Amino acid sequence: MKIIKYKNFEVRPLAGALGAEILDINLNKIDDETFNEIYKAFIDYQVIGIPNQKLSSDEYLEFGRRWGKIHHYPYMKGLESHPEILEILKTETDTYAFGNVWHSDGSFTEVPPKATMLYAQELPPAGGDTLFADMYQAYDTLSDTMKNILDTLKGLYVGDQPLAQFSGAKSMKQKDPGKTQVKSYHPIIRTHPDSKNKALYIGGHTVEIEGMSREESEPIINYLKSHSTRPEFICRFKWEPGSIAIWDNRCTQHYAVDDYAGFRRRMHRITILGEEAPY
Ligand code: SIN
């Protein structure tokens, strides 16, 4: 477990593996030194939660732009007033919660997002948490033989897998229902540009290994999916109104827990473009 001290704020780790809450900061009033420390905490803990924020959409977007260029989600429309902000909404009658599968955001795009930030707008009375899994530990705990096998392999990441499920997310606005297929190959093991650590890059969008048939790929992919989400690698983020969470898609997976049927949950998401391969 990491216990790291910062100059401008206190942090509270969320679990042994990854994740921390940053306490007593107001994102409307941060100077560059504090921003740089927030970025450091993001690299150190992979997922950071920042409670009690009051940002307008303009302010939220301004904060988002400090992290880099905005990554645009290919399947759903953003807010009319702020197309860069994707509203993740599940109403009382919707039957599908967006993100209810282990995944790394946008892994099917050619240049996937390095970071995602999510800002809680409306929450159910209980539930609707988000789970995160540490892909550094997922990599480190593989055998050397498995690491060597995976070292040069690329996975095929396909983005249209959940489109059928999107029909249960009626309250979200699809861009081009059923037509868009976005897919990309990426290394299954990637080296993080800041930490220089190796991470397993796997998730719900990984369907095949380059150069192998689906039948050959599936046992390996299925093993990696189940290995990478062992309880020891996980933290659970409990949302409060006004919470913002920011996670590193290059070294984590996440899962939106759908345990609040009949209630409403509304979140605002901004994704930040990552680096181009090789990584
Ligand atoms: C997502 O997968 O980006 C959404 C996660 C969530 O709503 O908790």
PDB file of N, CA, C and O in Angstrom, residues 39-83:
ATOM      1  N   TYR A  39      -1.634  15.943 -10.495  1.00  0.00           N
ATOM      2  CA  TYR A  39      -1.187  15.044 -11.577  1.00  0.00           C
ATOM      3  C   TYR A  39      -0.252  13.966 -11.022  1.00  0.00           C
ATOM      4  O   TYR A  39      -0.347  12.794 -11.387  1.00  0.00           O
ATOM      5  N   LYS A  40       0.608  14.366 -10.084  1.00  0.00           N
ATOM      6  CA  LYS A  40       1.527  13.387  -9.493  1.00  0.00           C
ATOM      7  C   LYS A  40       0.732  12.325  -8.720  1.00  0.00           C
ATOM      8  O   LYS A  40       1.016  11.122  -8.813  1.00  0.00           O
ATOM      9  N   ALA A  41      -0.283  12.775  -7.970  1.00  0.00           N
ATOM     10  CA  ALA A  41      -1.109  11.816  -7.218  1.00  0.00           C
ATOM     11  C   ALA A  41      -1.840  10.868  -8.171  1.00  0.00           C
ATOM     12  O   ALA A  41      -2.006   9.679  -7.883  1.00  0.00           O
ATOM     13  N   PHE A  42      -2.261  11.388  -9.316  1.00  0.00           N
ATOM     14  CA  PHE A  42      -2.923  10.566 -10.350  1.00  0.00           C
ATOM     15  C   PHE A  42      -1.956   9.481 -10.858  1.00  0.00           C
ATOM     16  O   PHE A  42      -2.336   8.324 -11.024  1.00  0.00           O
ATOM     17  N   ILE A  43      -0.697   9.868 -11.065  1.00  0.00           N
ATOM     18  CA  ILE A  43       0.290   8.871 -11.509  1.00  0.00           C
ATOM     19  C   ILE A  43       0.597   7.892 -10.368  1.00  0.00           C
ATOM     20  O   ILE A  43       0.668   6.680 -10.570  1.00  0.00           O
ATOM     21  N   ASP A  44       0.726   8.416  -9.150  1.00  0.00           N
ATOM     22  CA  ASP A  44       1.071   7.558  -8.005  1.00  0.00           C
ATOM     23  C   ASP A  44      -0.034   6.546  -7.696  1.00  0.00           C
ATOM     24  O   ASP A  44       0.241   5.389  -7.400  1.00  0.00           O
ATOM     25  N   TYR A  45      -1.306   7.018  -7.712  1.00  0.00           N
ATOM     26  CA  TYR A  45      -2.414   6.173  -7.238  1.00  0.00           C
ATOM     27  C   TYR A  45      -3.281   5.603  -8.358  1.00  0.00           C
ATOM     28  O   TYR A  45      -4.189   4.826  -8.108  1.00  0.00           O
ATOM     29  N   GLN A  46      -3.105   6.084  -9.594  1.00  0.00           N
ATOM     30  CA  GLN A  46      -3.817   5.596 -10.793  1.00  0.00           C
ATOM     31  C   GLN A  46      -5.292   6.032 -10.872  1.00  0.00           C
ATOM     32  O   GLN A  46      -5.849   6.140 -11.945  1.00  0.00           O
ATOM     33  N   VAL A  47      -5.915   6.212  -9.707  1.00  0.00           N
ATOM     34  CA  VAL A  47      -7.292   6.712  -9.636  1.00  0.00           C
ATOM     35  C   VAL A  47      -7.330   7.706  -8.482  1.00  0.00           C
ATOM     36  O   VAL A  47      -6.888   7.367  -7.371  1.00  0.00           O
ATOM     37  N   ILE A  48      -7.842   8.901  -8.754  1.00  0.00           N
ATOM     38  CA  ILE A  48      -7.994   9.835  -7.634  1.00  0.00           C
ATOM     39  C   ILE A  48      -9.445  10.309  -7.568  1.00  0.00           C
ATOM     40  O   ILE A  48     -10.095  10.510  -8.597  1.00  0.00           O
ATOM     41  N   GLY A  49      -9.927  10.442  -6.358  1.00  0.00           N
ATOM     42  CA  GLY A  49     -11.272  10.968  -6.134  1.00  0.00           C
ATOM     43  C   GLY A  49     -11.139  12.322  -5.453  1.00  0.00           C
ATOM     44  O   GLY A  49     -10.306  12.487  -4.560  1.00  0.00           O
ATOM     45  N   ILE A  50     -11.924  13.286  -5.920  1.00  0.00           N
ATOM     46  CA  ILE A  50     -11.861  14.621  -5.330  1.00  0.00           C
ATOM     47  C   ILE A  50     -13.292  15.000  -4.935  1.00  0.00           C
ATOM     48  O   ILE A  50     -14.115  15.318  -5.797  1.00  0.00           O
ATOM     49  N   PRO A  51     -13.603  14.911  -3.625  1.00  0.00           N
ATOM     50  CA  PRO A  51     -14.990  15.151  -3.202  1.00  0.00           C
ATOM     51  C   PRO A  51     -15.345  16.635  -3.146  1.00  0.00           C
ATOM     52  O   PRO A  51     -14.472  17.503  -3.189  1.00  0.00           O
ATOM     53  N   ASN A  52     -16.658  16.900  -3.050  1.00  0.00           N
ATOM     54  CA  ASN A  52     -17.203  18.238  -2.744  1.00  0.00           C
ATOM     55  C   ASN A  52     -16.826  19.326  -3.729  1.00  0.00           C
ATOM     56  O   ASN A  52     -16.415  20.407  -3.316  1.00  0.00           O
ATOM     57  N   GLN A  53     -16.972  19.074  -5.008  1.00  0.00           N
ATOM     58  CA  GLN A  53     -16.652  20.122  -5.982  1.00  0.00           C
ATOM     59  C   GLN A  53     -17.919  20.793  -6.497  1.00  0.00           C
ATOM     60  O   GLN A  53     -18.971  20.169  -6.574  1.00  0.00           O
ATOM     61  N   LYS A  54     -17.783  22.077  -6.817  1.00  0.00           N
ATOM     62  CA  LYS A  54     -18.918  22.829  -7.373  1.00  0.00           C
ATOM     63  C   LYS A  54     -18.424  23.542  -8.625  1.00  0.00           C
ATOM     64  O   LYS A  54     -17.982  24.686  -8.568  1.00  0.00           O
ATOM     65  N   LEU A  55     -18.462  22.846  -9.753  1.00  0.00           N
ATOM     66  CA  LEU A  55     -17.956  23.422 -10.997  1.00  0.00           C
ATOM     67  C   LEU A  55     -19.097  23.530 -12.003  1.00  0.00           C
ATOM     68  O   LEU A  55     -19.880  22.584 -12.158  1.00  0.00           O
ATOM     69  N   SER A  56     -19.180  24.661 -12.699  1.00  0.00           N
ATOM     70  CA  SER A  56     -20.099  24.751 -13.828  1.00  0.00           C
ATOM     71  C   SER A  56     -19.498  23.899 -14.947  1.00  0.00           C
ATOM     72  O   SER A  56     -18.311  23.512 -14.879  1.00  0.00           O
ATOM     73  N   SER A  57     -20.262  23.641 -16.015  1.00  0.00           N
ATOM     74  CA  SER A  57     -19.712  22.840 -17.123  1.00  0.00           C
ATOM     75  C   SER A  57     -18.523  23.548 -17.754  1.00  0.00           C
ATOM     76  O   SER A  57     -17.551  22.904 -18.164  1.00  0.00           O
ATOM     77  N   ASP A  58     -18.577  24.898 -17.831  1.00  0.00           N
ATOM     78  CA  ASP A  58     -17.423  25.647 -18.380  1.00  0.00           C
ATOM     79  C   ASP A  58     -16.188  25.422 -17.515  1.00  0.00           C
ATOM     80  O   ASP A  58     -15.086  25.195 -18.028  1.00  0.00           O
ATOM     81  N   GLU A  59     -16.380  25.506 -16.196  1.00  0.00           N
ATOM     82  CA  GLU A  59     -15.228  25.348 -15.280  1.00  0.00           C
ATOM     83  C   GLU A  59     -14.684  23.916 -15.317  1.00  0.00           C
ATOM     84  O   GLU A  59     -13.468  23.695 -15.274  1.00  0.00           O
ATOM     85  N   TYR A  60     -15.611  22.965 -15.401  1.00  0.00           N
ATOM     86  CA  TYR A  60     -15.208  21.554 -15.469  1.00  0.00           C
ATOM     87  C   TYR A  60     -14.368  21.313 -16.732  1.00  0.00           C
ATOM     88  O   TYR A  60     -13.302  20.690 -16.682  1.00  0.00           O
ATOM     89  N   LEU A  61     -14.848  21.855 -17.851  1.00  0.00           N
ATOM     90  CA  LEU A  61     -14.129  21.687 -19.107  1.00  0.00           C
ATOM     91  C   LEU A  61     -12.772  22.390 -19.067  1.00  0.00           C
ATOM     92  O   LEU A  61     -11.769  21.859 -19.572  1.00  0.00           O
ATOM     93  N   GLU A  62     -12.740  23.536 -18.437  1.00  0.00           N
ATOM     94  CA  GLU A  62     -11.467  24.261 -18.310  1.00  0.00           C
ATOM     95  C   GLU A  62     -10.469  23.413 -17.515  1.00  0.00           C
ATOM     96  O   GLU A  62      -9.303  23.290 -17.877  1.00  0.00           O
ATOM     97  N   PHE A  63     -10.979  22.811 -16.418  1.00  0.00           N
ATOM     98  CA  PHE A  63     -10.123  21.916 -15.628  1.00  0.00           C
ATOM     99  C   PHE A  63      -9.674  20.734 -16.503  1.00  0.00           C
ATOM    100  O   PHE A  63      -8.500  20.360 -16.511  1.00  0.00           O
ATOM    101  N   GLY A  64     -10.605  20.154 -17.264  1.00  0.00           N
ATOM    102  CA  GLY A  64     -10.278  19.020 -18.135  1.00  0.00           C
ATOM    103  C   GLY A  64      -9.185  19.377 -19.128  1.00  0.00           C
ATOM    104  O   GLY A  64      -8.257  18.594 -19.352  1.00  0.00           O
ATOM    105  N   ARG A  65      -9.266  20.556 -19.694  1.00  0.00           N
ATOM    106  CA  ARG A  65      -8.277  20.955 -20.715  1.00  0.00           C
ATOM    107  C   ARG A  65      -6.872  21.114 -20.141  1.00  0.00           C
ATOM    108  O   ARG A  65      -5.893  21.096 -20.873  1.00  0.00           O
ATOM    109  N   ARG A  66      -6.767  21.270 -18.819  1.00  0.00           N
ATOM    110  CA  ARG A  66      -5.420  21.334 -18.219  1.00  0.00           C
ATOM    111  C   ARG A  66      -4.692  20.005 -18.364  1.00  0.00           C
ATOM    112  O   ARG A  66      -3.474  19.930 -18.245  1.00  0.00           O
ATOM    113  N   TRP A  67      -5.470  18.926 -18.584  1.00  0.00           N
ATOM    114  CA  TRP A  67      -4.876  17.578 -18.646  1.00  0.00           C
ATOM    115  C   TRP A  67      -4.426  17.198 -20.052  1.00  0.00           C
ATOM    116  O   TRP A  67      -3.745  16.201 -20.237  1.00  0.00           O
ATOM    117  N   GLY A  68      -4.875  17.937 -21.046  1.00  0.00           N
ATOM    118  CA  GLY A  68      -4.482  17.618 -22.427  1.00  0.00           C
ATOM    119  C   GLY A  68      -5.651  17.842 -23.367  1.00  0.00           C
ATOM    120  O   GLY A  68      -6.665  18.433 -22.999  1.00  0.00           O
ATOM    121  N   LYS A  69      -5.500  17.306 -24.590  1.00  0.00           N
ATOM    122  CA  LYS A  69      -6.567  17.457 -25.595  1.00  0.00           C
ATOM    123  C   LYS A  69      -7.730  16.535 -25.254  1.00  0.00           C
ATOM    124  O   LYS A  69      -7.529  15.441 -24.720  1.00  0.00           O
ATOM    125  N   ILE A  70      -8.925  16.951 -25.635  1.00  0.00           N
ATOM    126  CA  ILE A  70     -10.119  16.142 -25.337  1.00  0.00           C
ATOM    127  C   ILE A  70     -10.209  14.989 -26.349  1.00  0.00           C
ATOM    128  O   ILE A  70      -9.977  15.168 -27.545  1.00  0.00           O
ATOM    129  N   HIS A  71     -10.545  13.809 -25.837  1.00  0.00           N
ATOM    130  CA  HIS A  71     -10.796  12.634 -26.680  1.00  0.00           C
ATOM    131  C   HIS A  71     -12.310  12.546 -26.880  1.00  0.00           C
ATOM    132  O   HIS A  71     -13.070  12.658 -25.920  1.00  0.00           O
ATOM    133  N   HIS A  72     -12.738  12.353 -28.130  1.00  0.00           N
ATOM    134  CA  HIS A  72     -14.193  12.315 -28.394  1.00  0.00           C
ATOM    135  C   HIS A  72     -14.689  10.879 -28.497  1.00  0.00           C
ATOM    136  O   HIS A  72     -14.128  10.081 -29.241  1.00  0.00           O
ATOM    137  N   TYR A  73     -15.730  10.576 -27.778  1.00  0.00           N
ATOM    138  CA  TYR A  73     -16.297   9.231 -27.762  1.00  0.00           C
ATOM    139  C   TYR A  73     -17.082   9.006 -29.066  1.00  0.00           C
ATOM    140  O   TYR A  73     -17.944   9.816 -29.413  1.00  0.00           O
ATOM    141  N   PRO A  74     -16.781   7.906 -29.799  1.00  0.00           N
ATOM    142  CA  PRO A  74     -17.384   7.796 -31.136  1.00  0.00           C
ATOM    143  C   PRO A  74     -18.868   7.412 -31.167  1.00  0.00           C
ATOM    144  O   PRO A  74     -19.510   7.593 -32.196  1.00  0.00           O
ATOM    145  N   TYR A  75     -19.394   6.867 -30.066  1.00  0.00           N
ATOM    146  CA  TYR A  75     -20.739   6.288 -30.163  1.00  0.00           C
ATOM    147  C   TYR A  75     -21.885   7.149 -29.626  1.00  0.00           C
ATOM    148  O   TYR A  75     -23.030   6.964 -30.018  1.00  0.00           O
ATOM    149  N   MET A  76     -21.571   8.044 -28.689  1.00  0.00           N
ATOM    150  CA  MET A  76     -22.662   8.810 -28.061  1.00  0.00           C
ATOM    151  C   MET A  76     -22.400  10.306 -28.206  1.00  0.00           C
ATOM    152  O   MET A  76     -21.242  10.734 -28.194  1.00  0.00           O
ATOM    153  N   LYS A  77     -23.484  11.052 -28.274  1.00  0.00           N
ATOM    154  CA  LYS A  77     -23.359  12.514 -28.372  1.00  0.00           C
ATOM    155  C   LYS A  77     -23.090  13.125 -27.001  1.00  0.00           C
ATOM    156  O   LYS A  77     -23.629  12.652 -25.996  1.00  0.00           O
ATOM    157  N   GLY A  78     -22.311  14.203 -27.000  1.00  0.00           N
ATOM    158  CA  GLY A  78     -22.071  14.933 -25.759  1.00  0.00           C
ATOM    159  C   GLY A  78     -23.227  15.886 -25.460  1.00  0.00           C
ATOM    160  O   GLY A  78     -24.247  15.898 -26.176  1.00  0.00           O
ATOM    161  N   LEU A  79     -23.057  16.690 -24.427  1.00  0.00           N
ATOM    162  CA  LEU A  79     -24.080  17.687 -24.092  1.00  0.00           C
ATOM    163  C   LEU A  79     -24.221  18.659 -25.254  1.00  0.00           C
ATOM    164  O   LEU A  79     -23.238  19.007 -25.905  1.00  0.00           O
ATOM    165  N   GLU A  80     -25.447  19.118 -25.502  1.00  0.00           N
ATOM    166  CA  GLU A  80     -25.623  20.090 -26.589  1.00  0.00           C
ATOM    167  C   GLU A  80     -24.780  21.342 -26.351  1.00  0.00           C
ATOM    168  O   GLU A  80     -24.144  21.863 -27.251  1.00  0.00           O
ATOM    169  N   SER A  81     -24.772  21.806 -25.104  1.00  0.00           N
ATOM    170  CA  SER A  81     -24.036  23.040 -24.786  1.00  0.00           C
ATOM    171  C   SER A  81     -22.525  22.815 -24.743  1.00  0.00           C
ATOM    172  O   SER A  81     -21.747  23.717 -24.992  1.00  0.00           O
ATOM    173  N   HIS A  82     -22.093  21.585 -24.402  1.00  0.00           N
ATOM    174  CA  HIS A  82     -20.670  21.264 -24.262  1.00  0.00           C
ATOM    175  C   HIS A  82     -20.433  19.869 -24.854  1.00  0.00           C
ATOM    176  O   HIS A  82     -20.388  18.874 -24.111  1.00  0.00           O
ATOM    177  N   PRO A  83     -20.281  19.772 -26.191  1.00  0.00           N
ATOM    178  CA  PRO A  83     -20.165  18.442 -26.820  1.00  0.00           C
ATOM    179  C   PRO A  83     -18.993  17.616 -26.295  1.00  0.00           C
ATOM    180  O   PRO A  83     -18.983  16.391 -26.434  1.00  0.00           O
TER     181      PRO A  83
END
